[in-house]
Each structure stands twice: as structure tokens, then as C-alpha cells.
PDB file of C-alpha atoms in Angstrom:
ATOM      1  CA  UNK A   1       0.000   0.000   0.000  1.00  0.00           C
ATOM      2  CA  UNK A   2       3.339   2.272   1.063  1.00  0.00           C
ATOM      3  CA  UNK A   3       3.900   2.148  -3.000  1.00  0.00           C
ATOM      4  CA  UNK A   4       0.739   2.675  -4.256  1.00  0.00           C
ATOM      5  CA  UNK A   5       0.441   6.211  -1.990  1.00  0.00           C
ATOM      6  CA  UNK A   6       3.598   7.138  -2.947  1.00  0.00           C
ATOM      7  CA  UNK A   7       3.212   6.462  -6.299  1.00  0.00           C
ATOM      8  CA  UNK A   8       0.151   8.391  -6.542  1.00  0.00           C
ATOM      9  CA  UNK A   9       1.798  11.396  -4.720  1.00  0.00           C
ATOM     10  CA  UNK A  10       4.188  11.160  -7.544  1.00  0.00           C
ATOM     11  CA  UNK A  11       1.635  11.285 -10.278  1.00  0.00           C
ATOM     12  CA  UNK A  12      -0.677  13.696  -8.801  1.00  0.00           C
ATOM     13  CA  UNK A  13       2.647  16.107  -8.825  1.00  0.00           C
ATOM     14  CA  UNK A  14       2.994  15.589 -12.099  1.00  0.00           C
ATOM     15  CA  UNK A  15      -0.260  16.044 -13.246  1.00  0.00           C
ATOM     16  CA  UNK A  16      -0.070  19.382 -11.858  1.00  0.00           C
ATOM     17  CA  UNK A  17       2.554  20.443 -12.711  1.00  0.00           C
ATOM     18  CA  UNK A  18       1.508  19.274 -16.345  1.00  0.00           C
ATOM     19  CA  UNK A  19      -1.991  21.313 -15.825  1.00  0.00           C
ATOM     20  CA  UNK A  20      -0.068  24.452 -14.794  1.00  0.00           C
ATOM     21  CA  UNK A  21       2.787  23.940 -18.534  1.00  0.00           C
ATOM     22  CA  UNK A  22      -0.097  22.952 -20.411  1.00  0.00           C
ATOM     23  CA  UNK A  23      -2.649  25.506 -19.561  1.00  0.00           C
ATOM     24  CA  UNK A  24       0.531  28.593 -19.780  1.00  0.00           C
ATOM     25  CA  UNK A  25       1.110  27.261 -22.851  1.00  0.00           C
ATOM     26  CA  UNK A  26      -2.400  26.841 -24.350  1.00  0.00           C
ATOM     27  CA  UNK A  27      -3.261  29.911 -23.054  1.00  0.00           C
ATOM     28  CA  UNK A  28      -6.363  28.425 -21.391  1.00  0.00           C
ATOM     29  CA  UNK A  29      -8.046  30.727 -18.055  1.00  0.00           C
ATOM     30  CA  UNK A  30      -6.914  29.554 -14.753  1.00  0.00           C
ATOM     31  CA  UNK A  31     -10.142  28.660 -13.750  1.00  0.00           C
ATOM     32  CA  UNK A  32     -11.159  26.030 -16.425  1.00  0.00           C
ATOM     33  CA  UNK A  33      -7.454  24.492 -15.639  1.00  0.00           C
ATOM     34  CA  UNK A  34      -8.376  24.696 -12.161  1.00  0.00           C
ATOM     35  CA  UNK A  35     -12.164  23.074 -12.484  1.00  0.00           C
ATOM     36  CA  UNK A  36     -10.819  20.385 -14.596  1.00  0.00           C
ATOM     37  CA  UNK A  37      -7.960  18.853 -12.510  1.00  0.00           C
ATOM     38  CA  UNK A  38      -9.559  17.317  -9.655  1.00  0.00           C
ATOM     39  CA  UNK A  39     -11.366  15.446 -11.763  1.00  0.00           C
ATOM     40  CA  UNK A  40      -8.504  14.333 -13.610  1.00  0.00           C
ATOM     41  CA  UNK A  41      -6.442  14.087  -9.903  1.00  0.00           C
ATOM     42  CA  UNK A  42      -9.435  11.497  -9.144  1.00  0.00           C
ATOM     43  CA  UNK A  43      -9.440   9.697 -12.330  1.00  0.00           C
ATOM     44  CA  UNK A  44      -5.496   9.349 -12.018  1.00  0.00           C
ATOM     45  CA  UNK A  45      -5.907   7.509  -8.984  1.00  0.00           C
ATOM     46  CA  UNK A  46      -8.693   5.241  -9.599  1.00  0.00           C
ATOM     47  CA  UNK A  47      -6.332   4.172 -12.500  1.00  0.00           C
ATOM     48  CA  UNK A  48      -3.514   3.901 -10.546  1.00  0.00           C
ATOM     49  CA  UNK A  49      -4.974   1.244  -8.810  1.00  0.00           C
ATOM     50  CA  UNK A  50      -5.438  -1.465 -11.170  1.00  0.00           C
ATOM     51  CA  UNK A  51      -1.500  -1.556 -11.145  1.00  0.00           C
ATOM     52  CA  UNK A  52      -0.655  -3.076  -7.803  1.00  0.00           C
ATOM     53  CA  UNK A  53      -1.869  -6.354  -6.438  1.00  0.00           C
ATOM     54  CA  UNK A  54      -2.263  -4.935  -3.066  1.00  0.00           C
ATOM     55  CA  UNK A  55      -4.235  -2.408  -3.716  1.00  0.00           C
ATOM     56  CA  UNK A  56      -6.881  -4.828  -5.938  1.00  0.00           C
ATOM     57  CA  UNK A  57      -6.968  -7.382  -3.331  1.00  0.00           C
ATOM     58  CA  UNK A  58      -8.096  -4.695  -0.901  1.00  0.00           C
ATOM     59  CA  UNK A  59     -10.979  -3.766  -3.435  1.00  0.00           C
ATOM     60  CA  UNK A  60     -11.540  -7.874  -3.521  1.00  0.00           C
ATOM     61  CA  UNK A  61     -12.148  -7.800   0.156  1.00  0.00           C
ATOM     62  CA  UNK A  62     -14.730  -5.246   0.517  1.00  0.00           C
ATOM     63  CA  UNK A  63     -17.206  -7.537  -0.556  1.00  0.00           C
ATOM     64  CA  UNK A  64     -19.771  -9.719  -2.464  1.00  0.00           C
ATOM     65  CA  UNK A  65     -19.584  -9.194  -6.982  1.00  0.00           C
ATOM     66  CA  UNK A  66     -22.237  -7.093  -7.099  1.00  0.00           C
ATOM     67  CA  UNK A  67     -21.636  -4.770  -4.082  1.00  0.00           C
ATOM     68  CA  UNK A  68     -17.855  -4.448  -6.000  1.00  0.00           C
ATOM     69  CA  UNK A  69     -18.980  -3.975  -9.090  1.00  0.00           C
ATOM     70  CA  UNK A  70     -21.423  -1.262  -8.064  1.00  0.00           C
ATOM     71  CA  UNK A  71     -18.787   0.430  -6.343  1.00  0.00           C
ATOM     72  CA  UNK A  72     -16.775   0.223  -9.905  1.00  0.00           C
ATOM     73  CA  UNK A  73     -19.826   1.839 -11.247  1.00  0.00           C
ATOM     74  CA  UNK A  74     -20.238   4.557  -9.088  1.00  0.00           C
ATOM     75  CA  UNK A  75     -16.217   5.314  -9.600  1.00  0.00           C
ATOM     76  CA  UNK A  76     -16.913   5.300 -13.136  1.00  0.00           C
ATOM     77  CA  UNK A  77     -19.137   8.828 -12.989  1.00  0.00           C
ATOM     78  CA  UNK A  78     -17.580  10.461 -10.391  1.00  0.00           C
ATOM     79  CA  UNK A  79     -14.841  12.304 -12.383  1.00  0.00           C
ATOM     80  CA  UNK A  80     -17.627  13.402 -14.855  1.00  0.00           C
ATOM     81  CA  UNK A  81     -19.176  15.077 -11.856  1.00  0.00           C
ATOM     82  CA  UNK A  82     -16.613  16.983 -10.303  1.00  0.00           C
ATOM     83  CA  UNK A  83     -16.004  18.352 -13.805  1.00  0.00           C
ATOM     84  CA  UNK A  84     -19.218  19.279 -14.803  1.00  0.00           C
ATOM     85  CA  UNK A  85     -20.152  20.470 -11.901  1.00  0.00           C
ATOM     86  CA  UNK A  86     -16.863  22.991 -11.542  1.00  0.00           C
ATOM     87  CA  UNK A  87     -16.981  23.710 -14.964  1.00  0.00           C
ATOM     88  CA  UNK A  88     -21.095  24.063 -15.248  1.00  0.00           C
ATOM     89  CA  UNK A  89     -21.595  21.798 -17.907  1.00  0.00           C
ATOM     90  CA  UNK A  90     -23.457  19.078 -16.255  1.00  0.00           C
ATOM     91  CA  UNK A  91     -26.147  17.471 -18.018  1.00  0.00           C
ATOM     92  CA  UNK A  92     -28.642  14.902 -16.873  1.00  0.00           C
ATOM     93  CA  UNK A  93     -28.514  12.959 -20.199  1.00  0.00           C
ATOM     94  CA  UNK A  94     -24.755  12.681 -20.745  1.00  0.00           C
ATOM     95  CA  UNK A  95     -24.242  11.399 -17.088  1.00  0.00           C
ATOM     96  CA  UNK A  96     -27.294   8.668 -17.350  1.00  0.00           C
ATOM     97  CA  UNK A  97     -25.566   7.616 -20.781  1.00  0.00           C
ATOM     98  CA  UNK A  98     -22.111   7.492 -18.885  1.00  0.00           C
ATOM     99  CA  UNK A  99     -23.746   5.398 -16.130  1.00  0.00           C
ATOM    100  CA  UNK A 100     -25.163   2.875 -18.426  1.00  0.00           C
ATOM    101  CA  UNK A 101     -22.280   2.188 -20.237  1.00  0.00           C
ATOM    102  CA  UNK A 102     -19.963   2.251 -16.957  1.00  0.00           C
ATOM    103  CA  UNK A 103     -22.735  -0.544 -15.302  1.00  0.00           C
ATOM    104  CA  UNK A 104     -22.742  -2.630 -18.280  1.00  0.00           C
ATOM    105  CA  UNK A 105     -19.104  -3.329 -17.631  1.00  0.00           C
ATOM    106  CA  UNK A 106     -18.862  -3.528 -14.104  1.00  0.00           C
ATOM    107  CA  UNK A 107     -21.761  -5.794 -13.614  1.00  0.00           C
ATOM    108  CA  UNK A 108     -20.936  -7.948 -17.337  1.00  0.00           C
ATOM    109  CA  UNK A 109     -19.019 -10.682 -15.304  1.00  0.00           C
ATOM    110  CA  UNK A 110     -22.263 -10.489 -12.173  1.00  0.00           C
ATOM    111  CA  UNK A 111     -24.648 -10.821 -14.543  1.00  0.00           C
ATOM    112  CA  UNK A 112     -23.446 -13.288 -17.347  1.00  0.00           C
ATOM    113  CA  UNK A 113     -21.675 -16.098 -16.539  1.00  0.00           C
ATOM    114  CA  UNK A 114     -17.836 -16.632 -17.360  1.00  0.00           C
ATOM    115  CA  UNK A 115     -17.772 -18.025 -20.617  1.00  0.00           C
ATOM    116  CA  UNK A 116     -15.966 -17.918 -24.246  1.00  0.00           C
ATOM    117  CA  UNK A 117     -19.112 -15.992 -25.792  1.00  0.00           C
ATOM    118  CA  UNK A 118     -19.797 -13.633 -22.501  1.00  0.00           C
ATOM    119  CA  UNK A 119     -15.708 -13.082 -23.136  1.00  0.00           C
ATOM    120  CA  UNK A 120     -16.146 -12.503 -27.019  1.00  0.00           C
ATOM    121  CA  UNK A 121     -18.888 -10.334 -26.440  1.00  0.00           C
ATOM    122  CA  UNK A 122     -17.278  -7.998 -23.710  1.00  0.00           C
ATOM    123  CA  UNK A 123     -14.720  -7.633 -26.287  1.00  0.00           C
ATOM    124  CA  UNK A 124     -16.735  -6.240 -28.574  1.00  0.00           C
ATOM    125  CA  UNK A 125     -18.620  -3.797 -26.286  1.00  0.00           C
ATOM    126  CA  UNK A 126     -15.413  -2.561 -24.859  1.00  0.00           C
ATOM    127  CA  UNK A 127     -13.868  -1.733 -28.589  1.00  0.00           C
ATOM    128  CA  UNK A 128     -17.306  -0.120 -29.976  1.00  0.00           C
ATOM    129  CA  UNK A 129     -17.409   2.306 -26.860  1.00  0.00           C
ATOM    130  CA  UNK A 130     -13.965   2.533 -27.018  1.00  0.00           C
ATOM    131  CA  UNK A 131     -13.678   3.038 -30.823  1.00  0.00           C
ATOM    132  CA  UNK A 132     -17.224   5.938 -30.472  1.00  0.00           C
ATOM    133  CA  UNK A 133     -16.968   9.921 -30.155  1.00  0.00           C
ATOM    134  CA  UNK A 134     -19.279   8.768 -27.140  1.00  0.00           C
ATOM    135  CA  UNK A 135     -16.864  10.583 -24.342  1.00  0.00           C
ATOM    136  CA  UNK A 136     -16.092  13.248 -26.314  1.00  0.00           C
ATOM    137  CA  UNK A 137     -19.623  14.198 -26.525  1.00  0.00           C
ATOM    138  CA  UNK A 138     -20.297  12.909 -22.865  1.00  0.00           C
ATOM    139  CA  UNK A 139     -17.340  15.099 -21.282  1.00  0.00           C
ATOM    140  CA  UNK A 140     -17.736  17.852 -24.236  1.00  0.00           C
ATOM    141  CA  UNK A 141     -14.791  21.165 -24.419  1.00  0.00           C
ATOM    142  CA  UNK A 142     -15.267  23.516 -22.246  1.00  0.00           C
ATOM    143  CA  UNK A 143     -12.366  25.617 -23.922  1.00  0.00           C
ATOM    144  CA  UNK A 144     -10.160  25.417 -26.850  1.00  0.00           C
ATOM    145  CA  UNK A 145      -7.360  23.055 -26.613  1.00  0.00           C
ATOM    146  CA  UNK A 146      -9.455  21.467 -23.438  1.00  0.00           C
ATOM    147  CA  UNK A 147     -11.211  18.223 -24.724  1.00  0.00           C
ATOM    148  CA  UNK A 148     -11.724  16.300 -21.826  1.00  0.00           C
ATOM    149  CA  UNK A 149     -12.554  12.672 -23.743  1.00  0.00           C
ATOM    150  CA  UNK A 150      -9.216  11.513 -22.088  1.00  0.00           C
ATOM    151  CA  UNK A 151     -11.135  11.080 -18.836  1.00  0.00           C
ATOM    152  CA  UNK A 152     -13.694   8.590 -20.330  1.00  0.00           C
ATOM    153  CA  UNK A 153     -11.226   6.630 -21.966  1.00  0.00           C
ATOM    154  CA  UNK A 154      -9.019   6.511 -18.478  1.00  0.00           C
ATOM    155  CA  UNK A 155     -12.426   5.224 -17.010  1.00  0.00           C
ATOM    156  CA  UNK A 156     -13.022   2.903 -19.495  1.00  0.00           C
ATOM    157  CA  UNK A 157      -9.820   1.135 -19.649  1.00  0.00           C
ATOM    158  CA  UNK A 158      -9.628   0.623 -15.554  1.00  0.00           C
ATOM    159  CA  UNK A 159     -13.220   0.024 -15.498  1.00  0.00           C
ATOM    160  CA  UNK A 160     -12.583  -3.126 -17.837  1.00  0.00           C
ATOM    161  CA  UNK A 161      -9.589  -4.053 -16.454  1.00  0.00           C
ATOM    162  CA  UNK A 162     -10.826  -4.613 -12.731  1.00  0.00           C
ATOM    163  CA  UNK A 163     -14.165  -6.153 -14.337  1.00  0.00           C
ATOM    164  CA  UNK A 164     -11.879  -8.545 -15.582  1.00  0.00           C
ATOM    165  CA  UNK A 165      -9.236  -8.749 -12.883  1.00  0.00           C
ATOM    166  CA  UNK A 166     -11.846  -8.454 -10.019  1.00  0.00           C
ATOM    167  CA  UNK A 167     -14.965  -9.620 -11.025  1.00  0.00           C
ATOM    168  CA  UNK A 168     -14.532 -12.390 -13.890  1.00  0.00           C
ATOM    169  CA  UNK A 169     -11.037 -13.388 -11.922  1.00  0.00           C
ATOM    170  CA  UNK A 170      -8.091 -14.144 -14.351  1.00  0.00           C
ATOM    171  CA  UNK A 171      -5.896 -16.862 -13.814  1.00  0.00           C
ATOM    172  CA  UNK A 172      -3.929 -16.884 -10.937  1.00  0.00           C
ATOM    173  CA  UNK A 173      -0.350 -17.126 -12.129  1.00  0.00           C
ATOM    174  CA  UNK A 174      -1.011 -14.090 -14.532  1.00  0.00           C
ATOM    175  CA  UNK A 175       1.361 -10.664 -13.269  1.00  0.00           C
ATOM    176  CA  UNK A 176      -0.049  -7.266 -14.008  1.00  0.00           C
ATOM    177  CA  UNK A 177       1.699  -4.379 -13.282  1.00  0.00           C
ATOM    178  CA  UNK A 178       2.613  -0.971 -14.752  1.00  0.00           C
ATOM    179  CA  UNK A 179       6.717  -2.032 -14.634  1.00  0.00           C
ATOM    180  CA  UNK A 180       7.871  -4.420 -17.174  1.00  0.00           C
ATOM    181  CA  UNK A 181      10.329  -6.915 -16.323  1.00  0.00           C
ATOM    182  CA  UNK A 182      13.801  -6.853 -17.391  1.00  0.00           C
ATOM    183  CA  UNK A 183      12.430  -9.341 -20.051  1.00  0.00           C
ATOM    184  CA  UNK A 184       9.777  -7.764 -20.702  1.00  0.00           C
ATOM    185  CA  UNK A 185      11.974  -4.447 -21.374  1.00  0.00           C
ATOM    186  CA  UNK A 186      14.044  -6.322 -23.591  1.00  0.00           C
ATOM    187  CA  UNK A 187      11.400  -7.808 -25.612  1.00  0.00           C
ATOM    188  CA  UNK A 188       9.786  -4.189 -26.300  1.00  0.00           C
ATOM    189  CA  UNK A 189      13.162  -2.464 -27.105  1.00  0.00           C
ATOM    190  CA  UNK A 190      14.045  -5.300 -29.714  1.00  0.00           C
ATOM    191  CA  UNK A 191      11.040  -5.028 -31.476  1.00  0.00           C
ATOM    192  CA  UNK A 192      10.716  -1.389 -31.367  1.00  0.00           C
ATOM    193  CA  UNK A 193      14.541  -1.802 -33.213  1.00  0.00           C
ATOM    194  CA  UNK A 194      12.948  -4.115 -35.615  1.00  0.00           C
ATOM    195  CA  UNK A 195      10.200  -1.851 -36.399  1.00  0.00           C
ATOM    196  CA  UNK A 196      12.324   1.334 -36.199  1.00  0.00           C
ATOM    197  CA  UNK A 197      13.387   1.024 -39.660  1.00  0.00           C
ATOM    198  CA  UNK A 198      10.051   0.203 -41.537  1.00  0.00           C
ATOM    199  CA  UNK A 199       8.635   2.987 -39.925  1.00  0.00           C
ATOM    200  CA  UNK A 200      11.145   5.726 -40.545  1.00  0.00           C
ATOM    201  CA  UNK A 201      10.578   4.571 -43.989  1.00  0.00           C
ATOM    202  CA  UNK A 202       6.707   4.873 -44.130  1.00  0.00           C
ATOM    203  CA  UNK A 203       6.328   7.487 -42.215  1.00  0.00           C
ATOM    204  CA  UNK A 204       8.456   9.238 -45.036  1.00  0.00           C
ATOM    205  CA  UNK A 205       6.820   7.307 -48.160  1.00  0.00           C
ATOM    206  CA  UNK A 206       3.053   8.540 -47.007  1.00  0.00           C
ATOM    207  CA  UNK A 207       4.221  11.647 -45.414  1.00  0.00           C
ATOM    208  CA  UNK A 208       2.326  10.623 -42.624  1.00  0.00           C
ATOM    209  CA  UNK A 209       5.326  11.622 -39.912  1.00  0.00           C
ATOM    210  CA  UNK A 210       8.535  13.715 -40.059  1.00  0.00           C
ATOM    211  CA  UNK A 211      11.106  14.772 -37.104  1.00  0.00           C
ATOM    212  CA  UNK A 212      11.212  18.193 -35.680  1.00  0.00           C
ATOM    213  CA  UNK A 213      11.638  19.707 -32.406  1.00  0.00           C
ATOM    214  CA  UNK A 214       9.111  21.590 -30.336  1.00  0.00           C
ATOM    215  CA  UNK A 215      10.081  25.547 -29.818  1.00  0.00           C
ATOM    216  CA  UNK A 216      10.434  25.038 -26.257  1.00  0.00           C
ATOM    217  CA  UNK A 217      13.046  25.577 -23.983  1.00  0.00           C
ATOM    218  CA  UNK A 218      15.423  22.155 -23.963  1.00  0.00           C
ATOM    219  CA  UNK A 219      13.890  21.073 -20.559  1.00  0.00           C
ATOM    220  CA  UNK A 220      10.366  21.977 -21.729  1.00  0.00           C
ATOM    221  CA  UNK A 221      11.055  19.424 -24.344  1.00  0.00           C
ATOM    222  CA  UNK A 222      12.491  16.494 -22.088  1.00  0.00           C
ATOM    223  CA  UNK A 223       9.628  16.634 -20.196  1.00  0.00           C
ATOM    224  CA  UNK A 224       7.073  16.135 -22.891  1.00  0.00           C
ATOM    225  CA  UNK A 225       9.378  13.480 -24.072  1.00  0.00           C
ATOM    226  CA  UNK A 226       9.601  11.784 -20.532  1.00  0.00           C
ATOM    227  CA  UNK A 227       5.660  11.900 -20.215  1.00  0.00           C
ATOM    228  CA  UNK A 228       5.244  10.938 -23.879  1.00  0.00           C
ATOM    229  CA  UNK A 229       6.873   7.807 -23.246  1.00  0.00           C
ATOM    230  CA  UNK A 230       5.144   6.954 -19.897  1.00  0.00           C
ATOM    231  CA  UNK A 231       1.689   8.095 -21.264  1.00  0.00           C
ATOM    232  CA  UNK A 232       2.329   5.289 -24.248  1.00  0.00           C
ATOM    233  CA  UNK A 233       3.642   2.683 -21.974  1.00  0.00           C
ATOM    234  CA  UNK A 234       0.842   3.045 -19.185  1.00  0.00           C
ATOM    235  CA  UNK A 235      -1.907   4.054 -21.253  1.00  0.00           C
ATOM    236  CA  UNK A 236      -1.660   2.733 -24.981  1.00  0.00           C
ATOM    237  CA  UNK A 237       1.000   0.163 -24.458  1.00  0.00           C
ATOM    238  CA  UNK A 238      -0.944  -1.045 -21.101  1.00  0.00           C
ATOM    239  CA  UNK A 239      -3.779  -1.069 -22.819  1.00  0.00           C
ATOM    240  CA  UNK A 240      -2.926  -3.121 -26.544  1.00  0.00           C
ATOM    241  CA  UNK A 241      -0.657  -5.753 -24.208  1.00  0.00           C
ATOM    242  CA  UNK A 242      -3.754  -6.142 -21.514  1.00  0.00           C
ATOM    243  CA  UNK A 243      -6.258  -7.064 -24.126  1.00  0.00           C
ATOM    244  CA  UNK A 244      -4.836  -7.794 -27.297  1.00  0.00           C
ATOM    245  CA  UNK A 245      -1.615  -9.495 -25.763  1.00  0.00           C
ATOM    246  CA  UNK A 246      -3.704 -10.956 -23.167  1.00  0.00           C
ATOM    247  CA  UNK A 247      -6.871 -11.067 -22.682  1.00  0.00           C
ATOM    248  CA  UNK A 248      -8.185 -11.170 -26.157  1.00  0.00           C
ATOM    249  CA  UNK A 249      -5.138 -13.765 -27.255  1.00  0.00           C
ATOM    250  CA  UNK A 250      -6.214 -16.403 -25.231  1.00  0.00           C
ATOM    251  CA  UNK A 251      -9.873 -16.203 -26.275  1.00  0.00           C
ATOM    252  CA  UNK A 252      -8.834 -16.239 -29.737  1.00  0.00           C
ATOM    253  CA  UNK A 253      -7.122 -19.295 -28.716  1.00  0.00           C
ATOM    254  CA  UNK A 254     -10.394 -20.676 -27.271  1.00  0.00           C
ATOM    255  CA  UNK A 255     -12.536 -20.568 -30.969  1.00  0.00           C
ATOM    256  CA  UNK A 256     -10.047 -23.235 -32.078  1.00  0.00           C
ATOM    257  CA  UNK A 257      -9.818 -25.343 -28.851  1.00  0.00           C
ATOM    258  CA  UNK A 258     -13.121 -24.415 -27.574  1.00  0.00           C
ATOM    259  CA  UNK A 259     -11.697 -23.518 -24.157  1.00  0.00           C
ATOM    260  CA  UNK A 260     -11.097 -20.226 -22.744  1.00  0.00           C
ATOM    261  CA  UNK A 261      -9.041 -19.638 -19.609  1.00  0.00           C
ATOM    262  CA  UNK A 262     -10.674 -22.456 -17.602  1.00  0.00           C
TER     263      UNK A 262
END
């Protein structure tokens, strides 16, 4: 528990500091930056927790499936209100709509048993809300450069990760975590060195990408480089190896041996 509060000290530092470049930079009114980060201080931890074991058995022990998966639920909106309500853009539609989609997961696993086609099925509900403008139009813009459909997709991935994790129960022996293992780290690097090439070489072909540095101040520009990295390791990467690597792998697996992680 010591490195989950500690961790999240470290993150929540971050994220302000972030708030306070971001919002200089963006030239966006203190107050907007101001109504929008506790929600985004809240969201950060809730997320924070599906990356340490301790912390998730805790949330195992509080009780029954459907008492946790209500509490999932509930977690699910309350971002959405603290920033609608700060920022006055609350509406009773878009937070119904947000709690529907947020029960659907948490309770998926209490209300259907654990199966290959439940599994097959939660995979497809979780990439069509996923894949939607849904949050965007749920959390909406209060200002320019401010489009706050990061927070529903934050919610969405830790909402379906602790459905799975918590409530359907993976298998026992499987380690989740935000830090790689050395292997793991190896792995990554060598294919990223693999790939490096090819996509130097597209990128260039379909003008799709080309190299050039911000017009920041050097340190400016490590720091969006340190939390570019980290934001596509624990958010993108987290996500694609979770589910894809994962999750959705092994029920692949199961349409061809007509078992899945029993």
C-alpha cells in the first residue's frame, strides 16, 4: 500500500505540474485548468490502482460481486461530476448515458456467466465504446485546446480491467503491473529496433510523420518526451498488451480449442 500512496503522490505532482505547462502554454483561463484537474487528480488515482496487487486485493475484500462492481460503477461517474459540476456543464442525459455504459461493464461478469461468448462479447462492447466519439460528446470542451474525452477513456480502460481482474477473476499465475520486467523491457526495445526502420521509412513514403523539435526551452522538451513515453507505456501500451496481448489472445485461442481460460 506504502507504493501505491507514494506512487500516486508522484503522479498527482505531475499532473499538476503538467496542468499548470499545459494551460501557460495553451493559453487556457486559470479557472477552467483549475475546475478540470480534480477530476482528472481522481481519475489518475482510480487508474492507478489497477496496477498493484495490493491495492486490488483490498478492493476484492470489501465484498460480495455485485456490491464491488457497483462500487466500480459509481467510480466510473464520479470524475464526470466533479467536472461538470466545476466547470457548469453538467447534463442529466450525458451522465445517465455514462452510467449505463460504466454498469454494463462492471456488472458484465455479475450478470453473465464466465464463458468464451460472454468473453467474445465484452470484447466487442469494450472496442465499440472505445472506438465511439461517445466521451467526447459525454465530457464535451469547455475551452479550446481542453477536450476532456481523455477522462472517459481513463475510465473505461480501468473500469474493464478490474471487471476482468476483479470480477470475472483471471488466472492466478497471470502478473499485471505498470513495470515491465527486465524481459519484458528487452522484448519491447528489440522489437521497437525491428520496427524502427520500416517505420522511418513509411512514415516518409506517405508523409504521414517527419522529425522536428518543439520551440520550447530544452527542458520543456524532455519533459514532454519523458511523459510521452510513460503516457504510451501506461496508457496505450498497457492497454494493446492487456487485451490484445492478453486477454483477447487467449480467447482467440479458445474458438479453435473451444476452451477459454478455464
Amino acid at each position: 500500500m506504502r507504493q501505491f500512496l507514494t506512487t500516486l503522490l508522484v503522479v498527482w505532482t505531475a499532473a499538476c505540474i503538467a496542468t499548470y505547462v499545459y494551460s501557460q502554454q495553451q493559453n487556457i483561463p486559470s479557472w477552467i485548468a483549475l475546475a478540470v484537474l480534480p477530476a482528472f487528480l481522481v481519475e489518475l488515482g482510480f487508474y492507478l490502482v489497477i496496477g498493484f496487487a495490493a491495492v486490488r486485493k483490498a478492493f476484492d475484500d470489501l465484498g460480495a460481486k455485485p456490491f464491488r462492481a457497483a462500487l466500480l460503477a459509481a467510480s466510473a461517474v464520479i470524475p464526470y461530476l466533479i467536472e461538470s459540476t466545476l466547470t457548469g456543464t453538467f447534463q442529466i442525459s450525458s451522465f445517465l448515458l455514462l452510467l449505463a455504459m460504466a454498469a454494463a461493464a462492471s456488472f458484465w461478469y455479475v450478470w453473465i456467466p464466465r464463458s468464451m461468448p460472454a468473453d467474445l462479447l465484452f470484447l466487442a462492447l469494450l472496442g465499440a465504446v472505445y472506438l465511439s466519439k461517445g466521451f467526447d460528446l459525454i465530457y464535451g470542451k469547455p475551452a479550446e485546446h481542453v477536450a476532456l474525452g481523455i477522462l472517459g477513456k481513463l475510465m473505461w480502460i480501468r473500469v474493464a480491467i478490474m471487471a476482468i481482474l476483479s470480477l470475472r477473476s483471471a488466472d492466478d499465475e497471470a502478473r499485471f503491473g505498470f513495470i515491465p520486467t527486465l524481459r519484458e523491457w528487452g522484448v519491447g526495445a528489440l522489437h521497437y529496433l525491428y520496427f524502427l526502420p520500416v517505420g522511418v521509412l513509411l512514415g516518409y513514403a506517405l508523409r504521414f510523420a517527419s522529425f522536428h523539435l518543439p520551440g520550447f526551452e530544452w527542458w520543456k522538451i524532455v519533459l514532454l518526451a519523458i511523459g510521452t513515453f510513460l503516457g504510451f507505456l501506461w496508457l496505450v501500451g498497457l492497454f494493446k498488451e492487456f487485451f490484445f496481448g492478453g486477454f483477447c489472445s487467449d480467447c482467440w485461442r479458445a474458438v479453435f480449442t473451444v476452451k477459454c481460460w478455464a
